[in-house]
Short mmCIF file of C-alpha atoms in Angstrom, two decimals:
data_model
loop_
_atom_site.label_atom_id
_atom_site.label_comp_id
_atom_site.label_asym_id
_atom_site.label_seq_id
_atom_site.Cartn_x
_atom_site.Cartn_y
_atom_site.Cartn_z
CA THR A 1 13.85 -7.22 -11.98
CA GLU A 2 15.25 -9.06 -14.80
CA LEU A 3 15.21 -6.06 -16.61
CA HIS A 4 16.35 -3.70 -13.48
CA PRO A 5 18.69 -5.90 -10.73
CA ILE A 6 19.06 -3.54 -8.95
CA LEU A 7 15.80 -3.46 -7.72
CA VAL A 8 16.36 -6.45 -6.07
CA ASN A 9 18.41 -4.09 -2.69
CA VAL A 10 16.90 -2.83 -0.55
CA ARG A 11 18.58 1.33 0.59
CA ILE A 12 18.88 0.87 4.78
CA THR A 13 20.28 4.81 5.68
CA THR A 14 20.56 6.08 8.88
CA SER A 15 19.42 9.03 10.05
CA ALA A 16 17.74 10.73 12.71
CA ASP A 17 15.30 9.54 13.52
CA GLY A 18 15.69 6.22 12.94
CA LEU A 19 16.31 3.10 10.43
CA ILE A 20 16.02 3.92 7.35
CA PHE A 21 14.43 1.00 4.72
CA ARG A 22 13.17 1.51 1.23
CA ALA A 23 12.39 -1.14 -1.44
CA THR A 24 10.61 -0.36 -5.40
CA ASP A 25 10.05 -1.85 -8.19
CA LEU A 26 8.87 1.05 -9.53
CA SER A 27 5.91 0.44 -9.58
CA ILE A 28 5.28 0.42 -5.82
CA SER A 29 7.55 2.12 -3.76
CA LEU A 30 7.78 1.45 0.56
CA THR A 31 10.31 3.09 3.25
CA TYR A 32 9.75 1.81 6.98
CA THR A 33 11.63 4.09 10.06
CA LEU A 34 12.36 1.99 12.85
CA PRO A 35 12.11 4.51 14.59
CA LEU A 36 15.29 4.87 17.82
CA SER A 37 13.59 3.36 20.42
CA ASP A 38 14.36 0.13 19.08
CA VAL A 39 17.73 0.66 17.52
CA GLU A 40 20.53 1.43 18.66
CA ILE A 41 22.59 3.72 16.24
CA LEU A 42 26.34 3.26 16.11
CA GLU A 43 27.49 5.09 12.97
CA GLU A 44 25.81 6.98 10.14
CA GLY A 45 26.60 4.39 6.83
CA GLU A 46 24.33 4.25 4.36
CA VAL A 47 24.50 0.96 2.05
CA LEU A 48 22.07 -1.14 -0.78
CA LEU A 49 21.67 -5.27 -0.48
CA PRO A 50 19.70 -8.29 -1.33
CA ALA A 51 16.03 -8.56 0.04
CA VAL A 52 15.79 -11.91 0.10
CA LYS A 53 19.70 -12.87 1.35
CA LEU A 54 19.35 -10.06 4.30
CA TYR A 55 15.52 -10.95 4.83
CA ASN A 56 16.17 -14.61 4.89
CA LEU A 57 19.52 -14.85 7.47
CA LEU A 58 17.39 -12.00 9.40
CA LYS A 59 14.51 -14.79 9.79
CA GLU A 60 16.27 -18.19 10.43
CA THR A 61 19.16 -16.01 13.38
CA PRO A 62 18.46 -16.82 17.05
CA ASP A 63 19.72 -13.61 18.59
CA THR A 64 17.06 -10.62 20.12
CA THR A 65 19.92 -8.58 18.07
CA ILE A 66 22.29 -8.05 15.57
CA VAL A 67 24.84 -5.85 14.89
CA VAL A 68 25.49 -4.53 10.73
CA GLU A 69 28.71 -3.29 10.21
CA GLN A 70 29.58 -1.71 6.25
CA GLU A 71 32.48 -1.33 4.60
CA GLU A 72 32.28 -0.13 2.15
CA LEU A 73 29.19 -0.51 -0.43
CA ASN A 74 29.20 -4.36 2.08
CA GLY A 75 27.60 -4.56 4.33
CA VAL A 76 28.09 -8.21 7.67
CA LEU A 77 25.86 -8.98 10.04
CA LEU A 78 27.04 -9.86 13.54
CA CYS A 79 25.66 -12.93 15.32
CA ASN A 80 25.92 -14.91 18.26
CA ASP A 81 27.61 -17.53 16.26
CA GLY A 82 28.53 -16.31 12.94
CA ARG A 83 29.48 -13.40 10.51
CA PHE A 84 28.18 -12.85 7.16
CA CYS A 85 28.21 -10.92 4.47
CA LEU A 86 26.47 -9.81 1.87
CA PHE A 87 27.55 -7.60 -1.02
CA GLY A 88 26.58 -4.55 -2.01
CA GLU A 89 26.04 -1.98 -4.15
CA ASP A 90 26.01 1.85 -5.76
CA ILE A 91 23.44 3.82 -3.73
CA LYS A 92 23.29 5.95 -6.80
CA LYS A 93 22.61 3.69 -8.75
CA PHE A 94 19.23 3.19 -6.66
CA PRO A 95 15.68 4.84 -7.95
CA GLU A 96 15.17 7.90 -6.33
CA ILE A 97 11.75 7.57 -4.48
CA GLU A 98 9.21 10.04 -4.18
CA ALA A 99 8.66 12.29 -1.32
CA PHE A 100 5.76 12.46 1.20
CA GLN A 101 4.16 16.84 1.06
CA GLU A 102 2.24 16.76 4.38
CA ASN A 103 1.42 20.32 3.71
CA ILE A 104 -0.84 18.76 0.18
CA CYS A 105 -2.85 15.66 2.11
CA LEU A 106 -5.65 13.62 3.15
CA GLU A 107 -6.36 12.88 7.05
CA LEU A 108 -9.12 10.25 7.94
CA PRO A 109 -8.21 6.49 9.86
CA GLY A 110 -6.34 3.98 9.03
CA GLY A 111 -8.72 1.49 10.56
CA VAL A 112 -11.73 3.12 7.97
CA LEU A 113 -10.02 3.15 4.73
CA GLN A 114 -9.43 -0.46 5.78
CA LYS A 115 -13.14 -0.46 5.38
CA LEU A 116 -13.85 1.38 2.14
CA ILE A 117 -11.29 -1.64 0.75
CA LYS A 118 -12.92 -4.21 2.52
CA LYS A 119 -16.09 -2.62 1.20
CA THR A 120 -15.84 -2.78 -2.10
CA ILE A 121 -12.18 -4.82 -3.66
CA PHE A 122 -14.48 -7.72 -3.73
CA ALA A 123 -15.97 -6.72 -6.91
CA SER A 124 -13.00 -5.89 -9.11
CA THR A 125 -10.82 -7.49 -11.14
CA ILE A 126 -7.31 -8.77 -11.06
CA GLU A 127 -7.66 -9.48 -15.30
CA LYS A 128 -6.90 -7.41 -17.75
CA THR A 129 -9.52 -6.38 -19.74
CA ARG A 130 -10.99 -4.46 -22.59
CA PHE A 131 -12.32 -1.89 -20.23
CA ASP A 132 -9.59 -1.53 -17.04
CA LEU A 133 -11.05 -3.03 -14.11
CA ASP A 134 -7.97 -4.17 -12.38
CA ASN A 135 -8.15 -1.13 -11.40
CA ILE A 136 -10.24 1.49 -8.44
CA LEU A 137 -11.72 3.98 -8.00
CA ILE A 138 -11.24 7.16 -5.48
CA ASP A 139 -14.10 9.64 -6.16
CA PHE A 140 -14.23 13.26 -3.85
CA VAL A 141 -17.64 14.58 -4.34
CA ASP A 142 -18.49 17.27 -2.03
CA ASN A 143 -18.21 18.42 1.26
CA ASN A 144 -15.49 16.62 1.97
CA ILE A 145 -16.22 13.22 0.91
CA MET A 146 -14.51 10.53 -0.43
CA ARG A 147 -16.23 7.65 -2.49
CA VAL A 148 -14.77 4.58 -3.61
CA VAL A 149 -15.99 2.40 -6.48
CA ALA A 150 -14.60 -0.93 -7.46
CA THR A 151 -16.79 -3.13 -10.34
CA ASP A 152 -15.47 -6.25 -12.43
CA GLY A 153 -18.74 -6.00 -15.36
CA LYS A 154 -20.95 -8.69 -13.35
CA ARG A 155 -20.76 -6.96 -9.98
CA LEU A 156 -20.52 -3.52 -8.41
CA ALA A 157 -19.36 -1.87 -4.98
CA THR A 158 -19.44 1.50 -3.31
CA CYS A 159 -18.50 2.92 0.32
CA GLU A 160 -17.54 6.94 1.09
CA THR A 161 -16.87 8.55 4.02
CA THR A 162 -15.41 12.42 5.23
CA TYR A 163 -12.10 13.01 5.32
CA ASN A 164 -9.84 15.79 6.03
CA LEU A 165 -8.59 18.00 4.07
CA ILE A 166 -5.02 19.88 3.92
CA GLY A 167 -3.65 22.26 0.77
CA SER A 168 -5.96 21.54 -2.63
CA LEU A 169 -6.90 17.94 -4.02
CA PRO A 170 -5.40 18.28 -7.85
CA SER A 171 -8.00 16.94 -9.39
CA LYS A 172 -11.45 15.28 -8.53
CA SER A 173 -11.39 11.65 -8.78
CA ILE A 174 -7.84 8.89 -9.77
CA THR A 175 -7.98 5.45 -10.72
CA ILE A 176 -6.15 2.90 -8.00
CA PRO A 177 -4.72 -0.64 -10.10
CA ILE A 178 -5.76 -3.84 -8.03
CA LYS A 179 -1.96 -3.94 -6.92
CA CYS A 180 -0.85 -0.88 -4.96
CA VAL A 181 -5.10 -1.16 -3.13
CA GLN A 182 -4.07 -4.82 -1.85
CA GLN A 183 -0.74 -3.69 -0.52
CA ILE A 184 -2.44 -0.48 1.38
CA ASP A 185 -4.92 -3.46 3.09
CA LYS A 186 -1.03 -5.26 3.64
CA VAL A 187 0.27 -2.48 5.68
CA LEU A 188 -2.89 -1.30 6.99
CA SER A 189 -3.68 -5.20 8.36
CA THR A 190 0.47 -5.26 10.00
CA LEU A 191 0.77 -1.55 10.93
CA ASN A 192 -3.01 -1.13 12.18
CA PRO A 193 -1.92 2.58 12.40
CA GLU A 194 -4.69 5.34 13.72
CA THR A 195 -4.25 7.80 11.23
CA ILE A 196 -3.08 8.30 7.70
CA GLN A 197 -2.35 10.58 4.97
CA LEU A 198 -3.23 10.86 1.62
CA MET A 199 -1.06 12.34 -0.89
CA PHE A 200 -2.11 12.29 -4.87
CA ALA A 201 1.18 14.08 -6.77
CA ASP A 202 3.23 13.43 -10.48
CA ASN A 203 0.88 10.80 -10.92
CA HIS A 204 1.08 8.62 -7.95
CA LEU A 205 -0.32 8.14 -4.80
CA LEU A 206 1.49 8.51 -1.64
CA LEU A 207 0.64 6.77 2.01
CA LYS A 208 2.10 7.63 5.16
CA THR A 209 1.05 6.05 8.61
CA ALA A 210 3.97 6.31 11.75
CA ASN A 211 6.83 5.13 10.08
CA CYS A 212 5.74 3.69 6.76
CA ILE A 213 5.43 5.61 3.76
CA LEU A 214 3.70 3.64 0.05
CA SER A 215 4.07 5.37 -2.80
CA SER A 216 2.05 4.13 -5.93
CA ARG A 217 1.88 5.23 -9.49
CA LEU A 218 -1.85 6.19 -10.13
CA SER A 219 -3.05 4.09 -12.97
CA ASP A 220 -4.17 6.15 -16.57
CA ALA A 221 -7.20 4.01 -17.08
CA LYS A 222 -10.27 6.17 -18.40
CA PHE A 223 -12.55 4.41 -14.69
CA PRO A 224 -16.55 2.90 -16.42
CA ASN A 225 -19.17 5.78 -15.33
CA TYR A 226 -20.41 3.66 -12.33
CA SER A 227 -23.34 6.60 -11.77
CA LYS A 228 -24.89 5.13 -15.39
CA VAL A 229 -25.83 2.25 -13.98
CA ILE A 230 -26.60 2.43 -9.88
CA PRO A 231 -30.77 3.23 -9.39
CA LYS A 232 -31.72 6.50 -9.27
CA ASN A 233 -34.88 5.25 -7.33
CA LEU A 234 -36.25 2.62 -6.53
CA ASP A 235 -39.25 1.95 -5.96
CA ALA A 236 -39.66 -1.35 -3.07
CA GLN A 237 -36.39 -1.93 0.09
CA VAL A 238 -36.17 -4.42 2.51
CA THR A 239 -34.67 -3.71 5.52
CA CYS A 240 -34.00 -7.35 8.11
CA LEU A 241 -30.63 -8.03 10.59
CA HIS A 242 -27.67 -8.06 9.30
CA GLN A 243 -26.94 -12.22 11.52
CA ASP A 244 -30.09 -13.00 10.20
CA PHE A 245 -29.34 -12.49 5.47
CA ASN A 246 -25.84 -13.58 6.33
CA SER A 247 -26.82 -16.80 7.45
CA ALA A 248 -29.83 -17.72 5.51
CA LEU A 249 -27.59 -16.73 1.70
CA LYS A 250 -25.07 -19.09 2.63
CA ARG A 251 -27.02 -22.04 3.95
CA LEU A 252 -29.37 -21.74 0.10
CA CYS A 253 -25.64 -21.20 -0.92
CA PHE A 254 -24.94 -25.31 -0.03
CA MET A 255 -28.16 -26.36 -3.01
CA THR A 256 -26.46 -24.61 -5.72
CA ASP A 257 -23.85 -26.34 -7.49
CA ASN A 258 -21.49 -23.72 -7.96
#
């Protein structure tokens, strides 16, 4: 934001579907539509307002309902005990955000995607390394199977699921920055969508729920060949109850130094 001060703002636009909020840091963008069931639009308008100030005002306002008016470039918040004017900026200065194309995407349950993230992200790292391990790989294998892979060089985790494909995939695999995966997890945890759509185009990943679209740049890092690490044949296998195994590990950890 120091190099691009315009990015501290949120773009608010009225539409036939509701009130649209857009924010971006050029790496990750978020578009959220407040449905007409939650907002009453009296006149069309569009403003670009400082996001943090707007958030803090709304958070501390005791009123359950507020009025937002546009005065040229500025936004005015009206509540029972006050009137707050936020100085806005020219909408044209705000960068355009990638549009979602529903004719080229894949669909899967939101809970399933969150499960894939939870079961792999622990094995990743946020530190920059010479192997670019601060990313997660999504590998599209045969029969509409999507495999998520993460590693920090010491451990490796994979998890896979099936999906419904609409159109065609642009590539067999993509690499996503950890920062993006964390934001996807936040969106899924907050909105708890029944179904989500994923789209990959122009070096971007777009995730869509009923009211939200998250867009992120993909990484150009080359992910390690994880298939060489996983043994092809296992000489021995053990089957046990998850709860008992988890309990034993937790108790043994109490006896270690670290």
